[in-house]
Coordinates of C-alpha atoms in Angstrom, one line a residue:
M10 CA -38.0 -60.6 32.9
L11 CA -36.3 -58.8 29.7
P12 CA -32.8 -59.7 29.3
P13 CA -30.2 -56.9 29.8
L14 CA -29.2 -54.9 27.3
P15 CA -25.3 -55.7 26.1
R16 CA -22.6 -53.6 27.7
L17 CA -20.3 -52.6 24.7
S18 CA -17.1 -52.9 27.0
D19 CA -18.0 -56.5 27.8
Y20 CA -17.7 -57.6 24.2
D21 CA -14.8 -55.7 22.8
V22 CA -17.0 -53.2 20.9
S23 CA -16.0 -49.6 20.6
P24 CA -19.1 -46.9 21.0
Q25 CA -16.9 -45.1 18.3
N26 CA -15.5 -47.5 16.0
G27 CA -17.9 -50.7 16.4
F28 CA -16.0 -53.5 15.6
L29 CA -12.6 -52.0 15.0
P30 CA -10.3 -51.6 18.2
D31 CA -10.5 -48.2 19.9
E32 CA -6.6 -48.2 19.8
I33 CA -4.5 -48.2 16.6
P34 CA -3.4 -51.7 15.8
L35 CA 0.2 -52.0 16.5
D36 CA 2.5 -52.1 13.6
I37 CA 5.3 -54.1 15.0
L38 CA 5.4 -56.4 18.2
P39 CA 7.3 -54.3 20.9
D40 CA 9.4 -57.2 22.3
A41 CA 12.7 -57.9 20.4
Y42 CA 12.0 -61.9 20.7
Y43 CA 9.5 -61.7 18.1
Q44 CA 12.0 -59.9 15.6
P45 CA 12.2 -63.1 13.5
W46 CA 8.3 -62.8 12.6
E47 CA 8.5 -59.1 11.9
T48 CA 11.7 -59.7 9.5
V49 CA 9.8 -62.0 7.6
V50 CA 6.6 -59.7 7.2
R51 CA 9.0 -56.6 6.4
N52 CA 10.6 -58.7 3.4
F53 CA 7.2 -60.6 2.6
Q54 CA 6.5 -59.6 -1.2
S55 CA 10.1 -59.8 -1.9
L56 CA 10.5 -63.2 -0.5
I57 CA 7.4 -64.3 -2.3
L58 CA 8.8 -62.7 -5.5
A59 CA 12.0 -64.7 -5.1
K60 CA 10.0 -67.9 -4.1
R61 CA 12.4 -68.0 -0.8
L62 CA 9.4 -67.6 1.5
R63 CA 9.2 -71.5 2.3
R64 CA 12.7 -71.7 2.9
I65 CA 12.9 -68.8 5.3
V66 CA 9.9 -70.0 7.3
D67 CA 11.2 -73.7 7.4
A68 CA 14.4 -72.2 9.1
L69 CA 12.4 -70.0 11.7
P70 CA 12.9 -70.6 15.3
I71 CA 9.5 -71.9 17.1
L72 CA 8.8 -68.9 19.4
E73 CA 6.7 -69.3 22.4
T74 CA 3.7 -66.9 22.9
D75 CA 4.5 -66.1 26.5
L76 CA 5.6 -62.6 25.9
L77 CA 2.5 -61.5 24.3
L78 CA 1.2 -59.4 27.1
T79 CA -1.9 -57.4 25.6
E80 CA -4.9 -57.9 23.4
A81 CA -3.2 -55.5 21.0
E82 CA 0.1 -57.7 20.8
W83 CA -2.3 -61.1 20.5
R84 CA -3.9 -59.4 17.3
R85 CA -0.8 -58.6 15.8
A86 CA 0.7 -61.8 16.3
Y87 CA -2.4 -63.4 14.8
S88 CA -2.3 -61.2 11.9
I89 CA 1.3 -61.7 11.2
L90 CA 1.2 -65.5 11.6
G91 CA -2.0 -65.7 9.3
F92 CA -0.3 -63.7 6.6
I93 CA 2.7 -65.7 6.7
A94 CA 0.8 -69.1 6.6
H95 CA -1.4 -68.1 3.8
G96 CA 1.9 -67.0 1.8
Y97 CA 3.3 -70.2 2.5
I98 CA 0.4 -72.3 1.2
W99 CA -0.3 -70.1 -1.9
G100 CA 3.2 -68.5 -2.6
G101 CA 4.9 -71.2 -4.4
D102 CA 4.3 -72.7 -7.8
S103 CA 1.8 -75.2 -6.2
P104 CA 0.0 -75.1 -3.0
A105 CA 1.6 -76.3 0.2
D106 CA -0.5 -78.5 2.5
I107 CA 1.2 -78.6 5.5
V108 CA 2.2 -75.3 7.5
P109 CA 5.5 -76.1 9.3
P110 CA 5.8 -76.0 13.1
P111 CA 7.7 -72.6 13.2
I112 CA 4.4 -70.9 12.1
S113 CA 1.7 -73.7 13.2
I114 CA 2.5 -73.8 16.8
P115 CA 2.5 -70.2 17.9
F116 CA -0.4 -69.6 15.4
L117 CA -2.6 -72.2 16.8
K118 CA -2.1 -70.8 20.5
A119 CA -2.8 -67.1 19.1
C120 CA -6.2 -68.6 17.7
Q121 CA -7.3 -70.3 21.1
H122 CA -6.5 -67.1 22.8
L123 CA -8.5 -65.1 20.2
E124 CA -11.3 -67.6 19.8
L125 CA -10.5 -67.7 16.0
P126 CA -9.7 -70.4 13.5
P127 CA -6.0 -70.8 12.1
V128 CA -6.8 -69.1 8.8
A129 CA -6.5 -65.3 7.5
T130 CA -9.9 -64.2 8.7
Y131 CA -11.5 -60.7 8.3
A132 CA -10.3 -59.9 11.4
G133 CA -6.8 -60.5 10.7
V134 CA -6.5 -58.8 7.5
C135 CA -8.8 -55.9 7.7
L136 CA -10.0 -55.1 11.7
W137 CA -6.4 -55.5 13.0
N138 CA -4.4 -54.2 9.9
W139 CA -4.6 -50.6 9.6
R140 CA -3.5 -47.3 10.8
P141 CA -4.5 -43.7 10.0
L142 CA -2.1 -41.6 8.2
F143 CA -2.6 -38.5 10.8
N144 CA -3.7 -39.6 14.2
S145 CA -5.4 -36.1 14.6
E146 CA -7.7 -36.9 11.6
P147 CA -10.7 -39.3 11.6
T148 CA -10.6 -42.8 10.6
D149 CA -13.9 -43.4 8.8
T150 CA -12.2 -42.0 5.5
L151 CA -10.4 -43.3 2.9
D152 CA -8.3 -40.3 2.7
N153 CA -6.6 -41.2 6.3
L154 CA -6.0 -44.9 6.3
A155 CA -3.4 -47.3 5.2
T156 CA -2.5 -50.8 5.8
H157 CA 0.4 -52.5 7.9
M158 CA 0.6 -55.7 5.8
T159 CA -0.3 -57.0 2.3
F160 CA 0.5 -60.3 0.4
T161 CA 1.3 -58.5 -2.8
G162 CA 2.6 -55.0 -2.0
A163 CA 0.2 -53.6 -4.7
L164 CA -2.0 -50.5 -3.9
D165 CA -4.8 -52.2 -5.1
E166 CA -4.6 -54.7 -2.3
S167 CA -4.4 -52.2 0.4
W168 CA -7.3 -50.3 -1.0
F169 CA -9.2 -53.6 -1.1
Y170 CA -8.8 -53.9 2.5
L171 CA -9.4 -50.3 3.5
V172 CA -12.8 -50.0 1.9
S173 CA -13.7 -52.3 4.4
V174 CA -12.2 -50.6 7.3
A175 CA -13.6 -47.2 6.3
I176 CA -17.1 -48.9 6.2
E177 CA -16.5 -50.5 9.9
A178 CA -15.5 -47.1 11.0
R179 CA -18.2 -45.1 9.4
A180 CA -20.7 -47.8 10.7
G181 CA -19.5 -47.7 14.0
P182 CA -21.6 -45.2 15.7
I183 CA -24.8 -47.2 14.5
V184 CA -24.1 -49.8 17.3
P185 CA -24.8 -47.8 20.4
L186 CA -27.5 -45.5 18.4
M187 CA -29.5 -48.8 17.8
I188 CA -29.0 -50.3 21.1
E189 CA -30.6 -47.1 22.6
A190 CA -33.4 -47.5 20.0
I191 CA -34.0 -51.1 21.6
A192 CA -33.8 -49.2 24.9
A193 CA -36.7 -46.8 23.8
V194 CA -38.8 -49.7 22.5
R195 CA -38.8 -50.9 26.1
R196 CA -39.7 -47.7 27.3
H197 CA -42.4 -47.1 24.7
D198 CA -40.4 -44.0 23.1
T199 CA -41.7 -44.2 19.7
N200 CA -40.2 -40.9 18.7
T201 CA -36.6 -41.9 19.7
V202 CA -36.9 -45.2 17.5
V203 CA -38.1 -42.9 14.6
Q204 CA -35.0 -40.7 14.9
A205 CA -32.6 -43.7 15.4
L206 CA -33.9 -45.6 12.0
R207 CA -33.7 -42.2 10.3
S208 CA -30.1 -41.9 11.3
F209 CA -29.4 -45.4 10.6
A210 CA -30.9 -45.3 7.1
E211 CA -28.8 -42.1 6.2
R212 CA -25.5 -43.9 7.5
L213 CA -26.4 -47.0 5.4
D214 CA -26.5 -44.6 2.4
E215 CA -23.1 -43.7 3.2
L216 CA -21.9 -47.0 3.8
G217 CA -22.9 -47.7 0.0
A218 CA -21.0 -44.9 -1.3
L219 CA -18.0 -45.9 0.4
L220 CA -18.6 -49.4 -1.2
E221 CA -18.4 -48.0 -4.5
R222 CA -15.2 -46.3 -4.1
M223 CA -13.5 -49.9 -4.5
Y224 CA -13.5 -49.2 -8.3
E225 CA -11.1 -46.2 -7.7
S226 CA -8.0 -47.9 -6.7
C227 CA -8.8 -51.5 -6.8
D228 CA -8.1 -53.1 -10.4
P229 CA -10.2 -56.3 -11.0
H230 CA -7.5 -57.8 -12.9
V231 CA -5.2 -57.3 -10.3
F232 CA -7.7 -58.3 -7.8
Y233 CA -8.8 -61.8 -9.5
H234 CA -5.5 -62.8 -10.4
R235 CA -2.7 -61.5 -7.8
I236 CA -4.8 -60.7 -4.7
R237 CA -7.7 -63.0 -4.5
P238 CA -5.6 -66.4 -4.3
Y239 CA -3.5 -65.5 -1.3
L240 CA -7.2 -64.9 0.4
A241 CA -8.4 -68.5 -0.3
G242 CA -8.8 -70.9 2.5
S243 CA -8.6 -74.6 2.4
K244 CA -12.2 -75.4 2.2
N245 CA -13.7 -77.0 -1.2
M246 CA -10.2 -76.1 -2.6
A247 CA -9.6 -79.5 -4.3
D248 CA -9.4 -78.4 -7.8
A249 CA -7.0 -75.8 -6.5
G250 CA -4.6 -78.3 -5.3
L251 CA -5.8 -78.9 -1.6
P252 CA -8.0 -82.2 -1.7
Q253 CA -7.6 -82.8 2.3
G254 CA -7.2 -79.2 3.1
V255 CA -4.4 -78.1 5.2
M256 CA -2.1 -79.6 8.1
F257 CA -1.0 -77.5 10.9
D258 CA 2.0 -79.3 12.0
D259 CA 2.5 -78.7 15.4
G260 CA 5.5 -81.2 16.1
T261 CA 3.5 -84.1 17.8
G262 CA 2.4 -85.7 14.1
E263 CA -1.1 -86.1 15.4
Q264 CA -2.4 -83.1 13.7
P265 CA -5.4 -83.8 11.1
Y266 CA -6.0 -82.0 8.0
V267 CA -8.5 -79.4 8.4
Q268 CA -10.8 -77.2 6.1
F269 CA -11.4 -73.3 6.7
S270 CA -13.2 -70.8 4.7
G271 CA -10.8 -68.2 3.7
G272 CA -10.9 -64.3 4.7
S273 CA -14.0 -63.3 3.6
N274 CA -16.2 -59.9 4.4
A275 CA -18.9 -62.3 5.4
Q276 CA -17.0 -62.5 8.6
S277 CA -17.8 -59.0 9.1
S278 CA -20.1 -58.7 12.7
I279 CA -21.3 -55.3 11.6
I280 CA -23.5 -56.5 8.5
Q281 CA -24.9 -59.5 10.7
F282 CA -25.6 -56.6 13.4
F283 CA -27.7 -54.7 10.8
D284 CA -29.7 -58.0 10.1
V285 CA -30.3 -58.7 13.7
V286 CA -31.2 -55.1 14.8
L287 CA -33.7 -55.1 11.7
G288 CA -34.9 -58.6 12.2
V289 CA -33.8 -59.7 8.5
E290 CA -33.6 -63.7 8.5
H291 CA -31.9 -65.5 6.1
R292 CA -32.7 -69.1 4.9
P293 CA -30.5 -71.8 3.4
T294 CA -29.6 -70.8 -0.2
G295 CA -32.4 -72.0 -2.7
E296 CA -35.1 -72.3 0.1
K297 CA -37.9 -70.2 -0.7
R298 CA -40.3 -68.0 1.7
S299 CA -43.7 -70.2 2.4
D300 CA -46.8 -68.4 3.0
A301 CA -47.0 -70.7 6.2
S302 CA -43.4 -69.1 7.3
H303 CA -44.1 -65.3 6.8
S304 CA -47.1 -63.4 8.7
D305 CA -47.5 -59.8 9.2
S306 CA -47.3 -60.4 13.0
G307 CA -43.7 -60.8 13.0
A308 CA -41.2 -63.5 12.9
V309 CA -40.2 -65.7 9.9
Q310 CA -40.1 -69.2 11.0
S311 CA -37.2 -70.8 9.3
P312 CA -33.9 -72.5 10.1
P313 CA -30.6 -69.8 10.0
H314 CA -28.7 -69.7 7.2
G315 CA -25.9 -72.2 7.1
F316 CA -23.3 -70.1 5.6
I317 CA -24.0 -67.0 7.6
Q318 CA -24.2 -68.7 10.7
D319 CA -20.9 -70.7 9.9
M320 CA -19.1 -67.3 9.3
R321 CA -19.7 -66.4 13.0
R322 CA -17.2 -69.3 13.8
Y323 CA -14.5 -66.8 12.0
M324 CA -15.4 -63.8 14.2
P325 CA -13.4 -63.0 17.2
G326 CA -15.1 -64.5 20.3
P327 CA -16.3 -61.5 21.9
H328 CA -17.8 -60.3 18.6
R329 CA -19.6 -63.6 18.1
R330 CA -21.1 -63.5 21.6
F331 CA -22.3 -59.7 21.3
L332 CA -24.4 -60.8 18.2
E333 CA -25.8 -63.9 20.0
H334 CA -26.7 -61.4 23.0
M335 CA -28.4 -58.7 20.3
E336 CA -30.5 -61.7 19.1
Q337 CA -31.9 -61.9 22.6
V338 CA -33.0 -58.5 22.9
A339 CA -33.7 -57.2 19.1
N340 CA -37.3 -55.9 19.3
I341 CA -37.4 -53.4 16.5
R342 CA -39.3 -55.1 14.0
E343 CA -41.8 -56.3 16.5
H344 CA -42.5 -52.7 17.8
V345 CA -42.9 -51.5 14.0
N346 CA -45.4 -54.2 13.3
S347 CA -47.2 -53.3 16.5
N348 CA -47.5 -49.9 15.6
R349 CA -48.0 -49.9 11.7
S350 CA -50.4 -46.6 12.2
N351 CA -47.5 -45.0 12.9
R352 CA -46.3 -43.5 9.2
A353 CA -43.2 -41.9 10.5
L354 CA -42.1 -45.3 12.2
T355 CA -43.0 -47.4 9.3
T356 CA -41.5 -45.5 6.8
A357 CA -38.3 -45.0 8.9
Y358 CA -38.1 -48.7 9.3
D359 CA -38.6 -49.6 5.7
A360 CA -35.9 -46.7 4.4
C361 CA -33.4 -48.8 6.6
L362 CA -34.7 -52.2 4.7
A363 CA -34.4 -50.5 1.4
M364 CA -30.7 -48.8 2.2
L365 CA -29.5 -52.4 3.4
R366 CA -30.9 -53.7 0.2
S367 CA -29.5 -51.1 -1.8
L368 CA -26.2 -51.8 -0.2
R369 CA -26.2 -55.6 -1.3
D370 CA -27.2 -54.6 -4.8
K371 CA -23.8 -52.7 -5.2
H372 CA -22.1 -55.5 -3.7
I373 CA -23.5 -58.0 -6.3
Q374 CA -22.5 -55.7 -9.1
L375 CA -18.8 -55.4 -7.5
V376 CA -18.8 -59.1 -7.5
S377 CA -20.2 -59.5 -11.0
R378 CA -17.3 -57.1 -12.3
Y379 CA -14.4 -58.3 -9.9
I380 CA -15.3 -62.0 -10.4
I381 CA -18.0 -63.0 -12.9
I382 CA -16.6 -61.0 -15.9
K383 CA -12.8 -61.8 -14.9
S384 CA -13.7 -65.5 -14.8
R385 CA -15.2 -65.5 -18.1
E386 CA -12.2 -63.7 -19.5
T387 CA -9.8 -66.3 -17.7
R388 CA -11.9 -69.3 -19.0
S389 CA -11.8 -68.1 -22.6
H390 CA -8.1 -67.3 -22.5
S391 CA -7.5 -71.1 -20.9
R392 CA -9.0 -72.7 -23.7
S393 CA -6.9 -70.7 -26.1
L394 CA -3.6 -72.2 -24.8
S395 CA -2.0 -75.3 -25.9
P396 CA -1.6 -78.1 -23.5
Q397 CA 2.3 -77.1 -23.2
Q398 CA 1.3 -73.6 -22.4
A399 CA -1.1 -74.6 -19.8
K400 CA 1.3 -76.9 -18.1
T401 CA 3.8 -73.9 -17.8
Q402 CA 1.3 -71.7 -16.2
R403 CA 1.8 -70.7 -12.4
V404 CA -1.0 -72.7 -10.4
N405 CA -3.2 -70.5 -8.6
L406 CA -6.9 -70.4 -7.6
A407 CA -7.8 -68.3 -10.6
N408 CA -6.1 -70.4 -13.4
T409 CA -6.9 -73.6 -11.9
L410 CA -10.5 -73.5 -11.9
A411 CA -10.5 -72.0 -15.6
R412 CA -8.4 -75.1 -16.8
T413 CA -10.4 -77.7 -15.0
G414 CA -13.6 -76.2 -16.7
S415 CA -15.1 -75.9 -13.1
K416 CA -18.1 -73.8 -13.3
K417 CA -18.8 -73.6 -9.5
L418 CA -16.3 -70.5 -8.9
R419 CA -16.0 -70.1 -5.5
G420 CA -15.5 -67.0 -3.3
T421 CA -12.3 -66.9 -0.8
G422 CA -15.0 -67.8 2.0
G423 CA -15.1 -71.3 0.0
T424 CA -18.7 -71.2 -1.3
A425 CA -20.3 -70.3 -4.6
L426 CA -21.8 -66.9 -3.8
I427 CA -23.9 -65.6 -6.4
P428 CA -27.0 -67.6 -5.5
F429 CA -26.4 -66.7 -1.8
L430 CA -26.0 -63.1 -2.4
K431 CA -29.0 -62.7 -4.6
Q432 CA -31.1 -64.6 -2.0
A433 CA -29.6 -62.4 0.8
R434 CA -30.4 -59.4 -0.8
D435 CA -33.9 -60.4 -1.5
E436 CA -34.7 -61.4 2.2
T437 CA -33.5 -58.2 3.1
G438 CA -36.7 -56.7 1.8
E439 CA -39.0 -59.4 3.2
P440 CA -39.7 -57.6 6.5
A441 CA -41.0 -54.2 4.9
I442 CA -44.2 -53.0 6.8
D443 CA -45.8 -50.7 4.0
A444 CA -47.8 -52.7 1.3
W445 CA -46.1 -50.5 -1.4
A446 CA -42.4 -51.0 0.3
R447 CA -42.8 -54.6 0.3
R448 CA -43.9 -54.8 -3.2
L449 CA -41.0 -52.6 -4.3
L450 CA -38.2 -54.4 -2.2
N451 CA -39.7 -58.2 -2.7
N452 CA -38.7 -58.7 -6.4
G453 CA -41.4 -56.2 -7.7
P454 CA -40.0 -55.6 -11.2
G455 CA -41.0 -57.2 -14.3
E456 CA -39.0 -59.5 -16.9
I457 CA -35.3 -59.2 -17.4
G458 CA -34.9 -56.3 -20.2
T459 CA -38.4 -54.7 -19.4
P460 CA -37.7 -51.2 -18.2
F461 CA -41.0 -50.9 -16.4
G462 CA -43.7 -53.3 -15.8
V463 CA -47.4 -52.8 -14.7
E464 CA -49.2 -55.3 -12.4
D465 CA -52.4 -55.1 -10.2
G466 CA -52.1 -51.3 -10.7
V467 CA -48.4 -50.9 -9.5
V468 CA -46.0 -49.3 -11.3
R469 CA -42.6 -51.4 -11.0
M470 CA -39.2 -50.3 -12.0
G471 CA -37.0 -52.7 -14.3
K472 CA -34.8 -55.2 -13.5
V473 CA -31.0 -55.7 -14.2
K474 CA -29.5 -55.9 -17.9
E475 CA -26.4 -57.9 -19.0
G476 CA -24.7 -56.4 -22.2
L477 CA -23.0 -58.6 -24.6
D478 CA -19.6 -57.3 -23.5
G479 CA -20.4 -58.5 -19.6
E480 CA -21.3 -55.1 -18.2
V481 CA -24.2 -55.1 -16.0
E482 CA -26.9 -52.3 -15.9
I483 CA -28.9 -52.0 -12.9
V484 CA -32.1 -50.3 -13.6
G485 CA -34.2 -49.6 -10.2
L486 CA -33.6 -50.6 -6.6
A487 CA -35.1 -54.0 -6.6
G488 CA -33.3 -55.4 -9.7
T489 CA -32.6 -59.1 -10.1
W490 CA -29.1 -60.4 -11.7
S491 CA -28.8 -62.0 -14.8
V492 CA -25.5 -63.7 -14.1
D493 CA -25.1 -67.3 -14.3
D494 CA -26.1 -69.0 -11.1
S495 CA -23.5 -71.5 -10.8
E496 CA -20.9 -68.9 -10.7
G497 CA -19.6 -67.5 -7.3
G498 CA -17.7 -64.8 -6.3
I499 CA -15.8 -63.1 -3.4
C500 CA -17.8 -62.7 -0.3
H501 CA -17.4 -59.4 0.3
W502 CA -20.6 -57.8 2.1

């Protein structure tokens, strides 16, 4: 017997907004009891600038969570406490490795309630940290969105979060659309599946256009040096000053040091939903597809990608379980494989893969511009400093890695991401059905710098070229990036 299709209401998923809440996130906790927290976040940037945040937080009362009555209130508390915790850790001249009880105790309780780790996750920073400018206008456009909280107060930081919020909102209707497509497969209604896949591909193209708007109002220098350090977690952060990670002091003296990845868009459930629905499977970074692991009949027999699976631990519990349910019912790739003679079906499916791969191409370009180029500039500047100047520089994630000479630049998610992103992009095209589409999507181009190549009678588009000034040029859909594989970046999409 086939497992039942998921009901969105069972998993806190909105038919309009997807993984964003239906209701607008709270901008203040309604009970005056929580005014001490609200006062801190209302003056957040000023406290960080004056280097008073830690002293103020140390003196806060330890508030109970009993007066948090609704899910919206729990989410607001989680977001507030996550921002304060990260500000406390990263907002001084050197990182703090112990978060005091006034934050740790309620934060751990909020985490337990929402099934999230004690870190500023994508949910706390993006999903539950927005408001529309006008309630009567749509929320899937950047023209009508604002943030509740930021670390820096910079417009660049708000824009960085809001691009993700707009993408989530624009992608929301895809969720019920593709569940209906799965139901259509069960009743052998291929025409409905084709129409759903066509709509899916068109919406993915719109998401790519939204992602490219990041460049409009988020300056790479501001992001790399001012915003990114506050998003860092405690995992793989020894070079940045957290060799053991962070301790959340609950007053018992028994809490161990923990290490968690920081806020990362890999924690977005919508992108993993896309992969699950289309049957895209990811292997551990560096593991190549073998002929035995891939066949025209369907599944790729390989272990799940460790980082991608690990990021599910940073999703709200209901969203994580929704993805697990979707994995049980996903059937579109199998249906397309079984109906290869239906050109409309195979073309629509391959178009979805092409648009999803294009989205990942655009993200690699974004990582290159915001992280790779900026990290090279930082290392070059660091080499020019005298030892005395280097000592007086403020410690943060950006210049610490530059001064230590570490080549393994890590994203806020705590992993080196260029190899991961390139492989995830390449794996997106692997399930392609049509032979020409498969060749096009599975690393079809010729050598780097060659505008066009011809092999076996198939014309192939050129790859990526990187100029001497660090600018990257994409030539064609299936480009391969010529950045140093040892360098990582933000984990955005």
